[in-house]
Coordinates of N, CA and C in Angstrom, one line a residue:
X1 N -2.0 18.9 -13.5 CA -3.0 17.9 -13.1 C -4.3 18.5 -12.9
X2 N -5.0 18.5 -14.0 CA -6.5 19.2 -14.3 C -7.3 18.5 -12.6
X3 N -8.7 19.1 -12.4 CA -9.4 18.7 -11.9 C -10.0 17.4 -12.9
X4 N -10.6 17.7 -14.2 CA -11.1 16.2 -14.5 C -10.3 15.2 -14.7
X5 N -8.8 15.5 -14.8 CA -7.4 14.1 -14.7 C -7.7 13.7 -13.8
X6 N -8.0 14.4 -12.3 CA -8.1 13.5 -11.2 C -9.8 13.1 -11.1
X7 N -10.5 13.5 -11.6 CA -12.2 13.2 -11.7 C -12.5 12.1 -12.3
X8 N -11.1 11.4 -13.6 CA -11.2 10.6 -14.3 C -10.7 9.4 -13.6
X9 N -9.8 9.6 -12.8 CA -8.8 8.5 -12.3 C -9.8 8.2 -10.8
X10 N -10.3 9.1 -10.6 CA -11.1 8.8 -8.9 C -12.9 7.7 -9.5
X11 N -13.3 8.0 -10.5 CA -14.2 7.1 -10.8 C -13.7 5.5 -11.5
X12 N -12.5 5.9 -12.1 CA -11.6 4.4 -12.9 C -11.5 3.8 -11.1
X13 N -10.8 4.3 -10.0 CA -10.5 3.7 -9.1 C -11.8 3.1 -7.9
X14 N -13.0 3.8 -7.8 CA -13.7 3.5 -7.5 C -14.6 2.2 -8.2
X15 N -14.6 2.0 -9.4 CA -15.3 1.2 -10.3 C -14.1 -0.2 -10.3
X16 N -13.0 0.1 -10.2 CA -12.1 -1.2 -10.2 C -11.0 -1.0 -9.1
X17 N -11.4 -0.5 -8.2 CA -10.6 -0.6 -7.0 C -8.8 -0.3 -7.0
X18 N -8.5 0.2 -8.3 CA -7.0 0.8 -8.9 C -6.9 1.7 -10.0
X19 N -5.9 2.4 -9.5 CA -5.4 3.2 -10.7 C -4.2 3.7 -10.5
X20 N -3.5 4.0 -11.6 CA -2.3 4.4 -11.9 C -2.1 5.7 -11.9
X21 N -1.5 6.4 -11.7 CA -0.7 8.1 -12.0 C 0.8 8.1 -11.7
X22 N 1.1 8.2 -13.1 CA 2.5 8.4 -13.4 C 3.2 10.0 -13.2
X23 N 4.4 10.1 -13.4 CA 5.1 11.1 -13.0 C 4.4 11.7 -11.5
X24 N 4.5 11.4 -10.2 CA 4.5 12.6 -9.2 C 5.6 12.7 -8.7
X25 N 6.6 12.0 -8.9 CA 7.7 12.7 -8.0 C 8.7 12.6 -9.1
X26 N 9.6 13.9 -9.2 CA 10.6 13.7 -10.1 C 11.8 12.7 -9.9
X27 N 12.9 12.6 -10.5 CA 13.8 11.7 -10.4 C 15.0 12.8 -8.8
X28 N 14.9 13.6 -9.0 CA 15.6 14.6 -7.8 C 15.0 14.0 -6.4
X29 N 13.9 13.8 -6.4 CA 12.8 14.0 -5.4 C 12.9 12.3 -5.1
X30 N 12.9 11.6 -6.0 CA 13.3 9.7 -5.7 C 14.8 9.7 -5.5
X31 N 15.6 10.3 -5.7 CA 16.8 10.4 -5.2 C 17.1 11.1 -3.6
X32 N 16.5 11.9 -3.2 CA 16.3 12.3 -1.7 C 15.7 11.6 -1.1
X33 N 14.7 10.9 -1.3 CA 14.0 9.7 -0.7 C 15.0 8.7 -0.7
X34 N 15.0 8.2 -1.5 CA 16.3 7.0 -1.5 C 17.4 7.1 -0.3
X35 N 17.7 8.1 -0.7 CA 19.1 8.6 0.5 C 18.8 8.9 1.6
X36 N 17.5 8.9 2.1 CA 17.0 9.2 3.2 C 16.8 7.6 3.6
X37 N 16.3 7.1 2.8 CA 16.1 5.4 3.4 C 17.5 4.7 3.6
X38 N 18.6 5.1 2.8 CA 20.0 4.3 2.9 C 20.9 4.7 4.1
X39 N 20.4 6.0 4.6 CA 20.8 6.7 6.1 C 20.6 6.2 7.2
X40 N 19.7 5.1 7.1 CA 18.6 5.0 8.4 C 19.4 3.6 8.8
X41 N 19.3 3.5 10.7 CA 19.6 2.8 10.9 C 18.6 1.2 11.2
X42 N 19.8 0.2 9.7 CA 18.4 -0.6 9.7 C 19.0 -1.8 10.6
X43 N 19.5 -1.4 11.8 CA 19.7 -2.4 12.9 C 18.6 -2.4 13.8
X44 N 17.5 -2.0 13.8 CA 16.5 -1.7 14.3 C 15.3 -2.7 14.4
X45 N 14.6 -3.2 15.3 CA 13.7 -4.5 14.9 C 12.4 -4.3 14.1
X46 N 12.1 -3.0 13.3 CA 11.0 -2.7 12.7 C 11.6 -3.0 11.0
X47 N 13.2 -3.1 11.0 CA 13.9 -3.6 9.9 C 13.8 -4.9 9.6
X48 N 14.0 -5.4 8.4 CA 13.5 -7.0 8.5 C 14.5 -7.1 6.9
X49 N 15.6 -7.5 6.9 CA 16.7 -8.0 5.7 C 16.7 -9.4 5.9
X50 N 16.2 -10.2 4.5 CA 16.6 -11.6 4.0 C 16.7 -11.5 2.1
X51 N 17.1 -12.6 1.9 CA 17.9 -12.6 0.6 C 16.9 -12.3 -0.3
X52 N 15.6 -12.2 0.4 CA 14.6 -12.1 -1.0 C 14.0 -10.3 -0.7
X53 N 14.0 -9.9 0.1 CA 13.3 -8.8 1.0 C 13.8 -7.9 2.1
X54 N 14.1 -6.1 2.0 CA 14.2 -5.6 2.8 C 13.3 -5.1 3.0
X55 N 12.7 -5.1 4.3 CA 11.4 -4.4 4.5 C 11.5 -3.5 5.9
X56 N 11.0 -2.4 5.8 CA 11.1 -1.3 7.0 C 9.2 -1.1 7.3
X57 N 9.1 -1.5 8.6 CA 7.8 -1.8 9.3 C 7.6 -0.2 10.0
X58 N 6.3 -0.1 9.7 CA 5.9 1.4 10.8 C 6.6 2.6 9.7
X59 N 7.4 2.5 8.6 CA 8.0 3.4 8.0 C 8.5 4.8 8.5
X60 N 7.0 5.4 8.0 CA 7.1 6.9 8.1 C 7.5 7.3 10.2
X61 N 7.5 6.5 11.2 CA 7.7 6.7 12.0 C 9.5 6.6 12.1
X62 N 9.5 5.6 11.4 CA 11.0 4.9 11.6 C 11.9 5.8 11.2
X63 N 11.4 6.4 10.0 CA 12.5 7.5 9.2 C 11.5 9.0 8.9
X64 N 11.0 9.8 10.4 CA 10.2 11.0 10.0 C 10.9 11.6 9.1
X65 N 12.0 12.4 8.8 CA 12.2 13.1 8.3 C 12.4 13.0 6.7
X66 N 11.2 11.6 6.2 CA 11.1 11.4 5.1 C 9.8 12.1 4.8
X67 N 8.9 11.8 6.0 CA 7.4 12.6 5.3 C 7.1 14.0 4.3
X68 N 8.0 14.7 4.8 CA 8.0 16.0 4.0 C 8.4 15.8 2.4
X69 N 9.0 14.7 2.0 CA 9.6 14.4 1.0 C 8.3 13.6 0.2
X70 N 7.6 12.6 1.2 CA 6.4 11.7 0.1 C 5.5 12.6 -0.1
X71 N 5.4 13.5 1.2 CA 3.7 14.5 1.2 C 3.9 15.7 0.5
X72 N 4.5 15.6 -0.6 CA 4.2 16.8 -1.1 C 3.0 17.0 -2.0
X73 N 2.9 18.5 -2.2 CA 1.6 19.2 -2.6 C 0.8 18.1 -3.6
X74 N 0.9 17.2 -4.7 CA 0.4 16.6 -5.3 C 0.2 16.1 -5.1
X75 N 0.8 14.7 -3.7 CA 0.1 13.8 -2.8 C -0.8 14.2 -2.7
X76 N -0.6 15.1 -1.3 CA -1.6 15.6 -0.6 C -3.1 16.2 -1.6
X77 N -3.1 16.8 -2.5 CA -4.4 17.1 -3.6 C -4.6 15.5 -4.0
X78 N -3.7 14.5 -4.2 CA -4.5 13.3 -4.8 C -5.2 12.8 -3.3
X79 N -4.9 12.5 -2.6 CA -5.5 12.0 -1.2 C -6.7 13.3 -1.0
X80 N -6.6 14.3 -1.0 CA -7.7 15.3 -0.9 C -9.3 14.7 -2.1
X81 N -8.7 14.7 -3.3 CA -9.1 14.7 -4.0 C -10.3 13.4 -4.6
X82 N -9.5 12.1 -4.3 CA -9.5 10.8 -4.6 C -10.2 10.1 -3.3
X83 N -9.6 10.5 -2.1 CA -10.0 9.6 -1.0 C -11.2 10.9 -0.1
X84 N -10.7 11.7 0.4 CA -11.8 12.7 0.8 C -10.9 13.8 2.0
X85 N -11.3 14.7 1.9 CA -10.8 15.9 3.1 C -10.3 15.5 4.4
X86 N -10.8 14.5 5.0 CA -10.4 13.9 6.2 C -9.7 12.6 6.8
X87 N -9.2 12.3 5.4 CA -8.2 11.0 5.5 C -6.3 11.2 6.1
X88 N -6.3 10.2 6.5 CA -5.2 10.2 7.4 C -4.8 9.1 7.1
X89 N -2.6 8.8 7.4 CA -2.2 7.9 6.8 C -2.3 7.0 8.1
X90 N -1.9 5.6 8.3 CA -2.6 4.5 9.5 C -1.7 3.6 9.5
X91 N -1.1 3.9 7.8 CA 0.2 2.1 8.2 C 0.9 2.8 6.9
X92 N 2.0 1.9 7.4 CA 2.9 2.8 6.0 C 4.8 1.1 6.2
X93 N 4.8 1.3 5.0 CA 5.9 0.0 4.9 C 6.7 0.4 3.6
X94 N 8.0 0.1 3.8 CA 8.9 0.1 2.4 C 9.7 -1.4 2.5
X95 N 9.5 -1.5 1.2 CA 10.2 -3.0 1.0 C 11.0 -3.0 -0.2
X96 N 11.8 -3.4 -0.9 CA 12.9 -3.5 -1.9 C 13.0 -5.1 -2.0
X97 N 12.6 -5.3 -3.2 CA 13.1 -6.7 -3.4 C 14.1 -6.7 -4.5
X98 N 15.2 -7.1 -3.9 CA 16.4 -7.3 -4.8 C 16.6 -7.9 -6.2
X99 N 17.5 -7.6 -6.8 CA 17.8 -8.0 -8.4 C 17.5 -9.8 -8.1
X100 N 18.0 -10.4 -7.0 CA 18.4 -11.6 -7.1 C 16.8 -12.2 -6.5
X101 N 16.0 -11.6 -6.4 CA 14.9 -11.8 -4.9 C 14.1 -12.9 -6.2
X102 N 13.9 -14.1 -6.1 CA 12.8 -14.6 -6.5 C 11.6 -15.2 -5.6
X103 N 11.1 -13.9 -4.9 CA 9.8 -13.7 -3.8 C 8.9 -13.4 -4.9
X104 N 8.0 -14.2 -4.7 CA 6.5 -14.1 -4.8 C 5.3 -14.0 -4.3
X105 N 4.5 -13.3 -4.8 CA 2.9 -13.2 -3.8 C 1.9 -14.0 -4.4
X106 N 1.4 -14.9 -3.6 CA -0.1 -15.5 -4.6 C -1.3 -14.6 -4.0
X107 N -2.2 -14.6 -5.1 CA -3.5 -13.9 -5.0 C -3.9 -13.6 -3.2
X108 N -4.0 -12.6 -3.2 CA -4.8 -12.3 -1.3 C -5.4 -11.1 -1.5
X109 N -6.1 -10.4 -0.4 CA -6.7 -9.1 0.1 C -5.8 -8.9 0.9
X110 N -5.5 -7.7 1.5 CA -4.8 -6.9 2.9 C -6.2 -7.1 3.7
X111 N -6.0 -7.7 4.6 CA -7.4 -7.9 5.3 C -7.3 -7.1 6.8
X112 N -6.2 -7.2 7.6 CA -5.9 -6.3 8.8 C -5.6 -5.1 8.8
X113 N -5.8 -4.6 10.1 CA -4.9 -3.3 9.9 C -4.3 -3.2 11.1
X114 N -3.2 -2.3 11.2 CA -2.7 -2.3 12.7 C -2.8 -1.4 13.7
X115 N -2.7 -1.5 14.9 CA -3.6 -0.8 15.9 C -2.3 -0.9 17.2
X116 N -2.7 -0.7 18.4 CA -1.8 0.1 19.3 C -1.6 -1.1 20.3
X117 N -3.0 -1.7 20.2 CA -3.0 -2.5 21.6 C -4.0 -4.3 21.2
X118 N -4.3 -4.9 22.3 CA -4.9 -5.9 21.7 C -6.3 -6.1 22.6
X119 N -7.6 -6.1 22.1 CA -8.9 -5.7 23.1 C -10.0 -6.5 23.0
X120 N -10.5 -6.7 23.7 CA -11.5 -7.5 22.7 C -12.7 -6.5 22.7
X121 N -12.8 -6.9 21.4 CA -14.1 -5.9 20.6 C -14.6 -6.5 19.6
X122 N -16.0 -6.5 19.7 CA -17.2 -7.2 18.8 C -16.8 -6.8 17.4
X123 N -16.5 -7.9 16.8 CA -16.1 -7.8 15.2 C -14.9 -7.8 14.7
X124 N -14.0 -7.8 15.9 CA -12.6 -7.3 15.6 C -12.1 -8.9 15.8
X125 N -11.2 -9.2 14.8 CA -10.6 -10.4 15.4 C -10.5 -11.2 13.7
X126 N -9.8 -12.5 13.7 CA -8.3 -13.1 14.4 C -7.3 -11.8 14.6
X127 N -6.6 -11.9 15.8 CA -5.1 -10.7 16.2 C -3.8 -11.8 16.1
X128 N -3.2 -10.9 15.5 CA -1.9 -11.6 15.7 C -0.9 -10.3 16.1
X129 N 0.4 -10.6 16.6 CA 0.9 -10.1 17.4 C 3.1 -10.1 16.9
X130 N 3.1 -8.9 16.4 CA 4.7 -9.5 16.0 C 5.7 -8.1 16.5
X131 N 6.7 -8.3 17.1 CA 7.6 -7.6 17.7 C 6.6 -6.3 18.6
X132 N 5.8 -6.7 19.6 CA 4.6 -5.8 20.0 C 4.0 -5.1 18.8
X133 N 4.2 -5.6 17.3 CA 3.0 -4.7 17.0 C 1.5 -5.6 16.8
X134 N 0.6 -4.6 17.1 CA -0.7 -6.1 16.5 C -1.8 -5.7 15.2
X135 N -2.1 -6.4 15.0 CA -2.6 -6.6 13.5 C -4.2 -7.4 13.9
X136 N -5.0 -7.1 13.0 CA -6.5 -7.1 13.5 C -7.2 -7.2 12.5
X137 N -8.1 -8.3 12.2 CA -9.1 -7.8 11.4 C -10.1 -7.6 11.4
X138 N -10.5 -5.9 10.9 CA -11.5 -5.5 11.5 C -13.3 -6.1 11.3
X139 N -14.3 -4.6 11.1 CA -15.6 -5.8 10.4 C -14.7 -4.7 8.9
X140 N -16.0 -5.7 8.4 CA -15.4 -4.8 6.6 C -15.7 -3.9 6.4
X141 N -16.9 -2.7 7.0 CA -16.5 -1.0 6.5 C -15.4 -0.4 6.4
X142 N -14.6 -1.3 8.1 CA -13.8 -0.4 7.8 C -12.6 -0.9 6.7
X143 N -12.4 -1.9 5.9 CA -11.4 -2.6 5.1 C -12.2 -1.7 3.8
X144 N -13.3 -1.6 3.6 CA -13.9 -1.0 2.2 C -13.0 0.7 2.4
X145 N -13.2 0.8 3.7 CA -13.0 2.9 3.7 C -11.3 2.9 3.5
X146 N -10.6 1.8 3.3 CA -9.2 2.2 3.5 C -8.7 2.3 1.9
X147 N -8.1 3.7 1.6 CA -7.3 3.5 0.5 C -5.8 3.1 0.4
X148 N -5.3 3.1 -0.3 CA -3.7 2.5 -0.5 C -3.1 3.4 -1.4
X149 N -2.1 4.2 -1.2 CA -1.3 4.8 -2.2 C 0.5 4.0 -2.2
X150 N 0.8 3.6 -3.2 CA 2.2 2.8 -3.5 C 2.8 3.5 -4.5
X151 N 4.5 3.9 -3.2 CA 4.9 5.1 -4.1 C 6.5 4.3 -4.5
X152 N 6.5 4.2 -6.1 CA 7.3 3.5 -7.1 C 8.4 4.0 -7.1
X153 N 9.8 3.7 -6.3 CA 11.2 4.2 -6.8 C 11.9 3.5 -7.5
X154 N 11.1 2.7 -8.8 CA 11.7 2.1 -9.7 C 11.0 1.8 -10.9
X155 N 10.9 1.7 -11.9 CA 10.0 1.2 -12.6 C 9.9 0.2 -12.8
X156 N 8.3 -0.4 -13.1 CA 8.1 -2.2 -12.1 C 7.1 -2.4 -13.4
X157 N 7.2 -3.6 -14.0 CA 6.3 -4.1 -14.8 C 6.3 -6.0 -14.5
X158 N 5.6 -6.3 -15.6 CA 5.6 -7.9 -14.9 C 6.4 -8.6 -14.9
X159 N 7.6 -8.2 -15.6 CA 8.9 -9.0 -15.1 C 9.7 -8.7 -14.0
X160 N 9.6 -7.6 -13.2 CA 10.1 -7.3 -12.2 C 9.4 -7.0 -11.3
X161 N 8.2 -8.0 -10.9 CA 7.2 -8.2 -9.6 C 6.3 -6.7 -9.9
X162 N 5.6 -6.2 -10.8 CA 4.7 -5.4 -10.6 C 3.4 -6.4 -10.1
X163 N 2.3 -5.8 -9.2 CA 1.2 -6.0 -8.9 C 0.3 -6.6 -9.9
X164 N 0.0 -7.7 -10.0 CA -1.4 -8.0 -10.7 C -2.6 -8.0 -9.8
X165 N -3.4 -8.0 -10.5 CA -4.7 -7.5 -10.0 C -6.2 -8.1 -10.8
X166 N -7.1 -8.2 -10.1 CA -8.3 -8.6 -10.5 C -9.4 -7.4 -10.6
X167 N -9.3 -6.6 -11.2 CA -10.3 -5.3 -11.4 C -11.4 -6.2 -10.6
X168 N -12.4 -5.0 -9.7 CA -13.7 -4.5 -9.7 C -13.8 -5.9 -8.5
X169 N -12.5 -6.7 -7.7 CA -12.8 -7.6 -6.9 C -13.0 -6.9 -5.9
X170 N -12.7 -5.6 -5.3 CA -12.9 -5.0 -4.3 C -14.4 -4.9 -3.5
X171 N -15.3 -5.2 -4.6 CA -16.9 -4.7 -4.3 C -17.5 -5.8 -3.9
X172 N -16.9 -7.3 -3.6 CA -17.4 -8.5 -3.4 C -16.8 -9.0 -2.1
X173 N -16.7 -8.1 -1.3 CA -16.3 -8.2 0.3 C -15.4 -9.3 0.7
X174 N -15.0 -10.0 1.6 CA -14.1 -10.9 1.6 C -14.2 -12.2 0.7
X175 N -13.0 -12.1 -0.5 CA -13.0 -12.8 -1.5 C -12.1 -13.7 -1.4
X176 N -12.5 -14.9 -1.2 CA -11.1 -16.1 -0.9 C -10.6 -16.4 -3.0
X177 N -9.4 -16.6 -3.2 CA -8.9 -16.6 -4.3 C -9.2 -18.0 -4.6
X178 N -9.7 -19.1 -3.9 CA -9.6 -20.2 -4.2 C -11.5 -20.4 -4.8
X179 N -11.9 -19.3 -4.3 CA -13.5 -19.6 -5.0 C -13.8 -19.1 -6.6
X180 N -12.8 -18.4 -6.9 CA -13.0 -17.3 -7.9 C -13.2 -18.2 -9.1
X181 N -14.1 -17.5 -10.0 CA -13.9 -17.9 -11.0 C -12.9 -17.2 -12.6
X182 N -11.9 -17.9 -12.7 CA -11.5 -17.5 -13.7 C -11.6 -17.3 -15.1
X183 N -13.2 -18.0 -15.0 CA -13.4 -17.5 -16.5 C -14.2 -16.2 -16.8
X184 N -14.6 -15.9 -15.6 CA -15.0 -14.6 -15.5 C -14.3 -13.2 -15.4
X185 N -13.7 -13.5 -14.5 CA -12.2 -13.0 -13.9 C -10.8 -12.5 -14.8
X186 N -10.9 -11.1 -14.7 CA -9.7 -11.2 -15.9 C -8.6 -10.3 -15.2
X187 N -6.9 -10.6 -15.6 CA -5.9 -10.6 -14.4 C -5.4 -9.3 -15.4
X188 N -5.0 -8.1 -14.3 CA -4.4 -7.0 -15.5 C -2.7 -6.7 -14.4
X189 N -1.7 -6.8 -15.3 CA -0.8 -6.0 -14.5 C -0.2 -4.7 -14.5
X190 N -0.1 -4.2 -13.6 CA -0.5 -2.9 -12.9 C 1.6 -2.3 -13.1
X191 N 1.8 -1.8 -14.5 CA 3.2 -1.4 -14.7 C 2.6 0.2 -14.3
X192 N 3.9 0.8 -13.4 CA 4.0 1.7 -13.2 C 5.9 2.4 -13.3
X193 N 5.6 3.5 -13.8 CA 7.2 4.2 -14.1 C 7.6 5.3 -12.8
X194 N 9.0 4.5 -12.9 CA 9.5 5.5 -11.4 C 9.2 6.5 -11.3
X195 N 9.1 6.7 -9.9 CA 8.2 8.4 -9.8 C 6.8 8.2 -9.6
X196 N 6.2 7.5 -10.3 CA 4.8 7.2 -10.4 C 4.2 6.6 -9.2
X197 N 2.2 6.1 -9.0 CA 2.2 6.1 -7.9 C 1.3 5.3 -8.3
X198 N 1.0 3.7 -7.4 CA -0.7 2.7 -8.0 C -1.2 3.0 -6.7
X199 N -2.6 3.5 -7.1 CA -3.6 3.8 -5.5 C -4.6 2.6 -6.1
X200 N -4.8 2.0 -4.6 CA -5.5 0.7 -4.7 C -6.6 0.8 -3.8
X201 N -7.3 0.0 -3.2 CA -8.4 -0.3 -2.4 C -7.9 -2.3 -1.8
X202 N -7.2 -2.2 -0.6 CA -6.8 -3.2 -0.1 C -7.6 -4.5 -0.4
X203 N -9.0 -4.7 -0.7 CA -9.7 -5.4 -0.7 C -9.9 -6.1 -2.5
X204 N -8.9 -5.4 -3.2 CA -8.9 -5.9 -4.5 C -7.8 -7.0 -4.2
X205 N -8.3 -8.0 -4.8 CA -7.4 -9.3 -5.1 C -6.1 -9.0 -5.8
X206 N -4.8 -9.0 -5.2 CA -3.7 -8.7 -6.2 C -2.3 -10.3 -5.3
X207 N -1.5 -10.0 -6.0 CA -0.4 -10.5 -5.7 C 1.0 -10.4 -7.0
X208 N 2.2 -11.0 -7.1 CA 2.7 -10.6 -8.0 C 3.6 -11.6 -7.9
X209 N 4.1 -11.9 -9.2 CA 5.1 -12.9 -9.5 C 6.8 -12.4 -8.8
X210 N 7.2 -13.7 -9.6 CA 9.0 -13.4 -9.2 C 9.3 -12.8 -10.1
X211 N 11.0 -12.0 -9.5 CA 11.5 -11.2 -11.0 C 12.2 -11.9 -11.6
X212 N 12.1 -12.0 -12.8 CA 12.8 -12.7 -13.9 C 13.9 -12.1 -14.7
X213 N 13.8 -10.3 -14.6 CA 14.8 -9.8 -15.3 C 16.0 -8.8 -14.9
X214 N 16.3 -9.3 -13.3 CA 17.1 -9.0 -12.7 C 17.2 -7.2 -12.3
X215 N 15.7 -6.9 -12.2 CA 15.7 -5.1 -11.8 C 15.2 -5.5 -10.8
X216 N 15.6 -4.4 -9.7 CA 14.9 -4.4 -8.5 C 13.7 -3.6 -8.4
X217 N 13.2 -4.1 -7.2 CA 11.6 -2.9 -7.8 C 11.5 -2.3 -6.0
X218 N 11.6 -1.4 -5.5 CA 11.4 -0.7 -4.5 C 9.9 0.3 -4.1
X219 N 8.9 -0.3 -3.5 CA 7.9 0.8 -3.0 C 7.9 0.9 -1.7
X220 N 7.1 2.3 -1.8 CA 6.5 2.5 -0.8 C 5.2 2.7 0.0
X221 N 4.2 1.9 0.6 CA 3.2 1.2 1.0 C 2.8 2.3 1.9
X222 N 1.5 3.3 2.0 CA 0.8 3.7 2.3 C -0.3 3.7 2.5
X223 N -1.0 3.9 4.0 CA -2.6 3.1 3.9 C -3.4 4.4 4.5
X224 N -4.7 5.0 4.1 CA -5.4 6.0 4.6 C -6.5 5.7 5.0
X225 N -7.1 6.1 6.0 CA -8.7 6.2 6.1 C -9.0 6.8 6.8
X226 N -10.6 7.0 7.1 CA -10.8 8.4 7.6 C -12.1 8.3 9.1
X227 N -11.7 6.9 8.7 CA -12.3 6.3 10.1 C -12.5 6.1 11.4
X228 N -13.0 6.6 12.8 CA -12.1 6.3 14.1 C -12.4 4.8 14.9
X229 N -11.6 4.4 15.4 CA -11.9 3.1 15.6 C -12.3 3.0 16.8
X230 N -13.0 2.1 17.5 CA -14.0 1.7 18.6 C -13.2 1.8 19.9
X231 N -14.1 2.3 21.0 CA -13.9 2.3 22.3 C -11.9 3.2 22.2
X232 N -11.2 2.1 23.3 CA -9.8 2.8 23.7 C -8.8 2.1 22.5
X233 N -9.4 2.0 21.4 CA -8.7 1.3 20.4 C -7.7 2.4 19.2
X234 N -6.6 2.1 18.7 CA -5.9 3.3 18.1 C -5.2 2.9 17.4
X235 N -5.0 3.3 16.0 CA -4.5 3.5 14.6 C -3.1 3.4 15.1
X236 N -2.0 2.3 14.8 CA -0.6 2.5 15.5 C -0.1 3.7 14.7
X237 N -0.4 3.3 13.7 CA 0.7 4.8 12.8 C -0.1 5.9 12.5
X238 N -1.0 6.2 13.2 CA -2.0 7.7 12.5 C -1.3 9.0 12.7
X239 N -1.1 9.5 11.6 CA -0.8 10.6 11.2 C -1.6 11.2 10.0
X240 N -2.1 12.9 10.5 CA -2.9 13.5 9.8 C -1.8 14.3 8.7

């Protein structure tokens, strides 16, 4: 992985808020992961099983002894590299939607982020509140400074719920999907091959259909930034 592979992919990502890099983790390396997620006990209330969605909340806390397995050397150089020397991960989620799952997402931003406690602080707000964790939305710097790395243990295209996306919506600050214009607007879907990884910028418009061709598509949802947050306020999941 040259310096200008990643020099090419950090200005594609900056200019449209996504980009793809295939192969970082071998098939060895998605199989230790895997088995490290099938170990864990998902009786836990950060676990969340329904017919459309397994999802594990707070992640990398829930199951530490997976971090050494996502952060290896080529992560860590793309986050070095792409996002900047002093980024830290802040929220982190794995979800698997089943062969049978016909869940869908319509067009949104990730607009919150989650934090430790609930305060009141100028700019911060609507909070909501689920199993003590809370969620916030902040002012928008800090939603612009947050990257997203989603790490693929399956190969996912648009029949099996890959990401679409609205290139270059990132740079038009809170974008409600009901204003957009579509004839301007053009929708790309974001196929990535197992192993592989889509880094995003939360503030780009995506969502994703149902699967139609009976694969399951499993990621894993990682959020970084390099930001500290106000007064006695704190990152629930920060890890450097």
């Amino acid at each position: 992985m040259t310096k200008q592979y990643l020099e090419n992919h950090k200005q594609y990502f900056l200019e449209k808020g996504l980009t793809v890099i295939n192969s970082i983790f071998s098939d060895d390396e998605i199989e230790k992961i895997t088995k490290s997620i099938a170990k864990a006990d998902a009786s836990k209330e950060n676990f969340r099983k329904s017919a459309d969605v397994f999802a594990i909340r707070q992640f990398l806390k829930e199951i530490p002894e997976i971090k050494d397995l996502i952060f290896n050397d080529t992560i860590k150089t793309i986050v070095r590299k792409l996002f900047g020397d002093k980024y830290f991960a802040v929220k982190s989620i794995y979800f698997d939607k089943p062969e049978t799952s016909n869940w869908y997402v319509a067009y949104h931003q990730d607009l919150t982020i989650s934090v430790d406690k609930k305060m009141e602080i100028a700019g911060f707000g609507p909070w909501t509140a689920k199993q003590n964790q809370f969620a916030v939305q902040p002012p928008l710097p800090f939603l612009e400074n947050i990257c997203t790395i989603r790490i693929h243990l399956d190969d996912t295209d648009e029949y099996n719920g890959a990401l679409k996306v609205i290139p270059g919506s990132h740079t038009k600050g809170i974008y409600r999907p009901e204003t957009m214009n579509w004839k301007t607007e053009i929708e790309k879907f974001c196929d990535v091959q197992k192993g592989g990884i889509m880094i995003m910028k939360p503030l780009t418009l995506h969502g994703s259909n149902r699967t139609t061709d009976g694969r399951r598509r499993r990621v894993i949802h990682i959020e970084f930034s390099d930001m500290e947050l106000p007064e006695e306020l704190q990152w629930s999941e920060r890890m450097n």
